[in-house]
GROMACS .gro file of C-alpha atoms in nm:
model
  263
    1UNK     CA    1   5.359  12.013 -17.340
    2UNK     CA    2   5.246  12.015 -17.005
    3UNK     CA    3   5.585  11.787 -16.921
    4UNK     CA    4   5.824  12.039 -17.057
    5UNK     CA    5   5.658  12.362 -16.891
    6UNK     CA    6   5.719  12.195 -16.559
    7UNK     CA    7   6.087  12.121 -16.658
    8UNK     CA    8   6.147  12.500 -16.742
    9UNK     CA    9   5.990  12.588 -16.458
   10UNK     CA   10   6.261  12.386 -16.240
   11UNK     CA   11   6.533  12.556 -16.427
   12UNK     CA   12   6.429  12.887 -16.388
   13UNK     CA   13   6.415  12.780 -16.018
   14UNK     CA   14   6.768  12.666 -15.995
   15UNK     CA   15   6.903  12.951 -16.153
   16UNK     CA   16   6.697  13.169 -15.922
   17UNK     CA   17   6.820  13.025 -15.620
   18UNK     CA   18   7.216  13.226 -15.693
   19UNK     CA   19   7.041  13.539 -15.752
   20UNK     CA   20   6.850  13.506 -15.452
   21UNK     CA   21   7.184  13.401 -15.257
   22UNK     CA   22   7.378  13.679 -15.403
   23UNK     CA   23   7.124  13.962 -15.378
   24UNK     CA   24   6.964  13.912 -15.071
   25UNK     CA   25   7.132  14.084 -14.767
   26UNK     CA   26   7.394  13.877 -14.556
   27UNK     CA   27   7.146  13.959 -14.251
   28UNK     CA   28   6.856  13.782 -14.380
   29UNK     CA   29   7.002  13.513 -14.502
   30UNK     CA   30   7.159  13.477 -14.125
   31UNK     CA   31   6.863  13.496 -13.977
   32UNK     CA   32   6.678  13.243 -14.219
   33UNK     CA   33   6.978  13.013 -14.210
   34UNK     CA   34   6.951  12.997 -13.776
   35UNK     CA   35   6.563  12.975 -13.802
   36UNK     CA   36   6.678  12.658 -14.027
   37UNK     CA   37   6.875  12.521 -13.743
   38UNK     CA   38   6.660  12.611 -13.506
   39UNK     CA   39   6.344  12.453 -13.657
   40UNK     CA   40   6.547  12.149 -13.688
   41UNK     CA   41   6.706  12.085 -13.336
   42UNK     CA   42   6.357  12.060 -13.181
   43UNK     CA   43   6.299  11.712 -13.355
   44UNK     CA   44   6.646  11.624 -13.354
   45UNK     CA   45   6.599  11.651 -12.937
   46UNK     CA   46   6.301  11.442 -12.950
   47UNK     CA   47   6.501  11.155 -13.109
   48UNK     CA   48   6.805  11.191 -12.916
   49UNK     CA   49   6.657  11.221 -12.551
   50UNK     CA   50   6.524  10.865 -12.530
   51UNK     CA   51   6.802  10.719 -12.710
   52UNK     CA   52   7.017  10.913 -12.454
   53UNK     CA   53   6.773  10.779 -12.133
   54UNK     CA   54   6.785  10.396 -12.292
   55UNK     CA   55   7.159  10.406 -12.324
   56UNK     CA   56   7.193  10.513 -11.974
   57UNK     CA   57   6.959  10.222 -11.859
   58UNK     CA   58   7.185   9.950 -12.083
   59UNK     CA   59   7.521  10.124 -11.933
   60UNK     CA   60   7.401  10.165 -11.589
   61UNK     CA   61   7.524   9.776 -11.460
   62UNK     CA   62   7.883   9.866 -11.618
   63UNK     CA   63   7.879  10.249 -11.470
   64UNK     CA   64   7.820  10.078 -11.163
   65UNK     CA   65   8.066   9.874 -11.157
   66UNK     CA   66   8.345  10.140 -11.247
   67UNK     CA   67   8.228  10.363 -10.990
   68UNK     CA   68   8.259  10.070 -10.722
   69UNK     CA   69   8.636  10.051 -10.873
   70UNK     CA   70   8.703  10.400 -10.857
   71UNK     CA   71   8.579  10.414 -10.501
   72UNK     CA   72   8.781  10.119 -10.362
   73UNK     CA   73   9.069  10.292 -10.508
   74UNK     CA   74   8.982  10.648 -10.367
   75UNK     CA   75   8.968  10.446 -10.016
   76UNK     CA   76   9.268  10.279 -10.101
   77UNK     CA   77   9.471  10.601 -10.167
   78UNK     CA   78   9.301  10.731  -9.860
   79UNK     CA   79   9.460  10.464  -9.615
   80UNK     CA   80   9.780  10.499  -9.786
   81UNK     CA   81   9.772  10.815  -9.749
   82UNK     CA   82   9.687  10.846  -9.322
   83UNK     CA   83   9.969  10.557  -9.320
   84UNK     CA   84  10.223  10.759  -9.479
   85UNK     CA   85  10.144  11.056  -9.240
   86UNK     CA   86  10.175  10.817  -8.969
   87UNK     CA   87  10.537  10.753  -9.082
   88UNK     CA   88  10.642  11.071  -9.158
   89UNK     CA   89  10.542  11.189  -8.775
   90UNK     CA   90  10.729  10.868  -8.654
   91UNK     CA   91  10.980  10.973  -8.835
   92UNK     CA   92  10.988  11.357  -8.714
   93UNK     CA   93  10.910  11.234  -8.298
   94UNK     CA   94  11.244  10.928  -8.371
   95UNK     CA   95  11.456  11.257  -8.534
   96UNK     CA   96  11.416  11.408  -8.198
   97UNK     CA   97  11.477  11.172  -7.988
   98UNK     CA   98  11.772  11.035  -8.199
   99UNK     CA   99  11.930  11.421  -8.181
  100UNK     CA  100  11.831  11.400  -7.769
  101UNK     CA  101  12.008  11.121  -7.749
  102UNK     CA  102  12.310  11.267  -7.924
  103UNK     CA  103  12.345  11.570  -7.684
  104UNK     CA  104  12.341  11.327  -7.332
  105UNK     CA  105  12.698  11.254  -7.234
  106UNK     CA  106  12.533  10.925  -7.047
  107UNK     CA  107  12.466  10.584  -7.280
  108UNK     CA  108  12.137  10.493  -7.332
  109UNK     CA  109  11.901  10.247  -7.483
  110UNK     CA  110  11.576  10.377  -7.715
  111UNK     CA  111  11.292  10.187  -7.666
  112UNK     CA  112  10.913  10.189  -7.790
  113UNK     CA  113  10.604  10.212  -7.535
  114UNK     CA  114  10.399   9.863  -7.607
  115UNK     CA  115  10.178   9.868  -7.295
  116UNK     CA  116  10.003   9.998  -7.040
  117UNK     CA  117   9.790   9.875  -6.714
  118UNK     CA  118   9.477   9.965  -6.770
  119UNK     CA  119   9.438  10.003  -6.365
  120UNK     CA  120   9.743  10.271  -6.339
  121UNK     CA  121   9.671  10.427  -6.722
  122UNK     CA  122   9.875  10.764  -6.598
  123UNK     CA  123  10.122  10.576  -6.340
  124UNK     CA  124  10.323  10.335  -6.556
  125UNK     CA  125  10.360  10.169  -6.884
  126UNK     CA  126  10.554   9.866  -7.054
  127UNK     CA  127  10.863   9.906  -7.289
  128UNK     CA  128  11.019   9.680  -7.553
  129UNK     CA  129  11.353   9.664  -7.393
  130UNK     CA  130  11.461   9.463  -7.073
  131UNK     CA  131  11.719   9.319  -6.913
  132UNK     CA  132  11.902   9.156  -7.235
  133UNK     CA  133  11.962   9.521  -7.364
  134UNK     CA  134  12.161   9.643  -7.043
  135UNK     CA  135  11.850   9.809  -6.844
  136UNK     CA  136  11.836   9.740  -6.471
  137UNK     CA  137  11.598   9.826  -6.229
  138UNK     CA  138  11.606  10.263  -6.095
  139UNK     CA  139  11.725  10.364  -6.473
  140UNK     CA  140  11.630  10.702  -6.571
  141UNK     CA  141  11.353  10.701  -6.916
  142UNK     CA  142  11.369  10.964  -7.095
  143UNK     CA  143  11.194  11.167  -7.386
  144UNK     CA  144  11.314  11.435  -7.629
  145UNK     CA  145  11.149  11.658  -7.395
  146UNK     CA  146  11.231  11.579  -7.016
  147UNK     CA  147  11.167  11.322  -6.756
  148UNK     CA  148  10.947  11.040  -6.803
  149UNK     CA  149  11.007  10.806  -6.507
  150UNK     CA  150  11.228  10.559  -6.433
  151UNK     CA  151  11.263  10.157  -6.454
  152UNK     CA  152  11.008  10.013  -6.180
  153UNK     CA  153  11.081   9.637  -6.314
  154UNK     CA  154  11.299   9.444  -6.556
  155UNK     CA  155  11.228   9.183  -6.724
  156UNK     CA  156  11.436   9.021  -7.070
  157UNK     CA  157  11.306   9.177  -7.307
  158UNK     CA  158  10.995   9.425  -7.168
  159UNK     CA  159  11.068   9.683  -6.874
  160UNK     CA  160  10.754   9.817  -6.636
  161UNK     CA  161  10.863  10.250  -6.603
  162UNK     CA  162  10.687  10.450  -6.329
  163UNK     CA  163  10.566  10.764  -6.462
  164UNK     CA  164  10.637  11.066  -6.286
  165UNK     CA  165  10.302  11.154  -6.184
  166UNK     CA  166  10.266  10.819  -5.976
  167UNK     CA  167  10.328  10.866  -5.591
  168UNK     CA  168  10.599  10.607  -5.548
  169UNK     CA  169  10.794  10.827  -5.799
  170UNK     CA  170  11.040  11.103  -5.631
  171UNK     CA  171  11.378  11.243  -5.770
  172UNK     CA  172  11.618  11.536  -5.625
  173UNK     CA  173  11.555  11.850  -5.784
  174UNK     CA  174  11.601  12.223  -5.819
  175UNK     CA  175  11.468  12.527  -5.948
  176UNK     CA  176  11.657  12.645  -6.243
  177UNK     CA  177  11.657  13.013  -6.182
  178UNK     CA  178  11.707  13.072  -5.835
  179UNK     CA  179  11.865  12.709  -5.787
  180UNK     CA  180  11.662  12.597  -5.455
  181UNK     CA  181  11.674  12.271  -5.400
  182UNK     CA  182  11.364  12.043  -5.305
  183UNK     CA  183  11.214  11.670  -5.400
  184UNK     CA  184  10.969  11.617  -5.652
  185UNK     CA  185  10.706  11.353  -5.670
  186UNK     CA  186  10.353  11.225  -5.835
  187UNK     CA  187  10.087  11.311  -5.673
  188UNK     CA  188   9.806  11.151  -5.970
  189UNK     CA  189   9.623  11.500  -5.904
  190UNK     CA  190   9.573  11.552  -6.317
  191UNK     CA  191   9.874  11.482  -6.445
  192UNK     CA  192  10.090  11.693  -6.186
  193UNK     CA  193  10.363  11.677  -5.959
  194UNK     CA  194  10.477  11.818  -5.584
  195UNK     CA  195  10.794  11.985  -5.499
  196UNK     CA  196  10.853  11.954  -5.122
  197UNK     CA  197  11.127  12.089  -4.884
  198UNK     CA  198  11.130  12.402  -5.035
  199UNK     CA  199  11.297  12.641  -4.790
  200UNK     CA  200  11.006  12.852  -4.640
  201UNK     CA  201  11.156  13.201  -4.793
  202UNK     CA  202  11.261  13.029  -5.132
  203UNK     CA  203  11.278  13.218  -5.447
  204UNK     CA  204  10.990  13.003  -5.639
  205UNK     CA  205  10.766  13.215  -5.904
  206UNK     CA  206  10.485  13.012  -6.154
  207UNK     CA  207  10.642  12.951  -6.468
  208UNK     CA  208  11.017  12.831  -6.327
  209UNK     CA  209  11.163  12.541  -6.467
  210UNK     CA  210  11.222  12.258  -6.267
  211UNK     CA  211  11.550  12.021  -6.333
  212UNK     CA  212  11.702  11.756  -6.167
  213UNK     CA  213  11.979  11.795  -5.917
  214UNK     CA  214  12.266  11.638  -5.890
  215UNK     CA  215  12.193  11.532  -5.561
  216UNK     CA  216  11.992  11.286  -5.736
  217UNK     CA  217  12.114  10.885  -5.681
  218UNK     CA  218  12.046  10.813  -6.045
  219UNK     CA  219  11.924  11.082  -6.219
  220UNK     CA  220  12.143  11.298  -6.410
  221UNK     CA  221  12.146  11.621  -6.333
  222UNK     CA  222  11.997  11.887  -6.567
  223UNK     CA  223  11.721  11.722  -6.661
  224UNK     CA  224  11.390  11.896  -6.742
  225UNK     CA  225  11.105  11.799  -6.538
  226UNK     CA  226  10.844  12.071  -6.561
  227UNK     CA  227  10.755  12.405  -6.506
  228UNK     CA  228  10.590  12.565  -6.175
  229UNK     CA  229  10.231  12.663  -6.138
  230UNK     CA  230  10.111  12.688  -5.832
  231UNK     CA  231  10.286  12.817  -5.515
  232UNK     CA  232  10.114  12.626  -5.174
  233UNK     CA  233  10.260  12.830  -4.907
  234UNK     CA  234  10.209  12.683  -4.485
  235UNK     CA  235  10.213  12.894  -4.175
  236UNK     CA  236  10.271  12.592  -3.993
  237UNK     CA  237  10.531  12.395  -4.164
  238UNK     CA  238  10.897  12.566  -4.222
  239UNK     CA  239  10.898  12.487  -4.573
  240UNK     CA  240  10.712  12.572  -4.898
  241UNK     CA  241  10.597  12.367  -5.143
  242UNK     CA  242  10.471  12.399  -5.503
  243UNK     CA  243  10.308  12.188  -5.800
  244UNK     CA  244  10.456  12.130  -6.105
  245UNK     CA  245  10.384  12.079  -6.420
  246UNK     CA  246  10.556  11.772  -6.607
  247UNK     CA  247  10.727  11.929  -6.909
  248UNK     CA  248  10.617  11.588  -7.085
  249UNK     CA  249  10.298  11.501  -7.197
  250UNK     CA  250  10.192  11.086  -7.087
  251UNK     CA  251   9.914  10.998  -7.299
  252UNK     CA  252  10.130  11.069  -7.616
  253UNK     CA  253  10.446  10.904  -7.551
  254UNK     CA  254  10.542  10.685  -7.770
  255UNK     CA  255  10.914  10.648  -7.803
  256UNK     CA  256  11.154  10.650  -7.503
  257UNK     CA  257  11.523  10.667  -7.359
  258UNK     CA  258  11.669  10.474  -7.092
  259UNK     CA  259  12.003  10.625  -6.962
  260UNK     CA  260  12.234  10.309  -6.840
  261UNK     CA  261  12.326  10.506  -6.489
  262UNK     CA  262  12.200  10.452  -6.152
  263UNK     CA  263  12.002  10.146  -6.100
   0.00000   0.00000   0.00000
């Protein structure tokens, strides 16, 4: 008796459970069903957290590993990366001096800067071409920009250029405005150069551009050289003179032209 009481009282249950579903208010039953969840998670966390922790300490040797991939590539793509700046401003500074070389009426000889003397850094430096390619001692060199020198030595196949900032270094020049002539040359005083001879009333203002004249032996003329910016006026000598600053910048030269005149 006491066996089938219990099983009416299930049934009754299960066919309470609809009616409690379909008359209780959507709210409640919302709110019961998230209480559900909730009340669940919190051991569901408890299980999953050290799981998650031990599964970190049995991947960690192969995490390691990829990350030590990943980074060798990420340095990888890095060096590629500076390398193919490097060529692409190659590229840009050889452009230029390709379309220099197209605008001078004179031949001439490109050639790359491989050396210089550490005891003369800012008075001379070593290029890949020599005698074999037609270069000859007094040769103009050249940059997209202006004067760089000219051929101290030849050799076969390297060439020693003195920079126009060294002293032994002088070429025929004039100022581009008022077209007074003087002679430039190094003086090593930080990278600038001295125009001599000026006439003592001579039209010279800072900022002028200096070229070379065509009273030059082997320069042709038109050249840039450099722009005033100093004036050093004398009482006692007839003439004026003035510093100059090269129009070309030494330390970053890295590409050159050798016009095949003079010598």
């Amino acid at each position: 008796m006491l066996r089938r009481n219990q099983k009416n009282l299930v049934y009754l249950f299960i066919l309470f459970i609809p009616f409690l579903l379909f008359f209780t208010p959507a709210e409640s039953w919302t709110s019961l069903k998230f209480g559900f969840i909730r009340g669940l998670s919190v051991p569901i966390r408890l299980v999953f957290v050290p799981i998650k922790e031990i599964k970190k300490i049995l991947f960690y040797h192969r995490t390691f590993e990829e990350y030590k991939r990943l980074r060798e590539d990420v340095d990888s793509l890095k060096a590629r990366l500076v390398g193919f700046d490097e060529v692409m401003r190659e590229n840009a500074r050889l452009e230029r001096l390709l379309e220099f070389k197209r605008k001078l009426i004179y031949s001439s000889v490109a050639a790359s800067v491989v050396g210089r003397d550490p005891s003369s850094w800012n008075s001379s430096m070593i290029i890949n071409k020599g005698g074999q390619d037609g270069i000859r001692q007094g040769m103009p060199v050249m940059s997209a920009l202006g004067v760089v020198g000219k051929i101290a030595e030849a050799g076969e196949r390297q060439s020693k250029v003195i920079l126009l900032t060294d002293p032994q270094f002088s070429v025929a020049a004039l100022v581009q405005g008022s077209r007074e002539f003087g002679l430039v040359s190094g003086t090593l005083q930080e990278g600038l150069c001295r125009m001599r001879y000026l006439n003592a009333d001579a039209r010279v203002n800072v900022g002028d551009k200096v070229i070379t004249s065509k009273l030059s032996s082997s320069f042709p003329e038109g050249l840039l050289i450099g722009e005033v910016v100093e004036i050093i006026p004398s009482a006692q000598k007839p003439t004026k003179e003035c510093l100059i600053k090269p129009i070309v910048l030494f330390s970053q030269i890295e590409e050159v032209l050798v016009i095949l005149k003079g010598g």
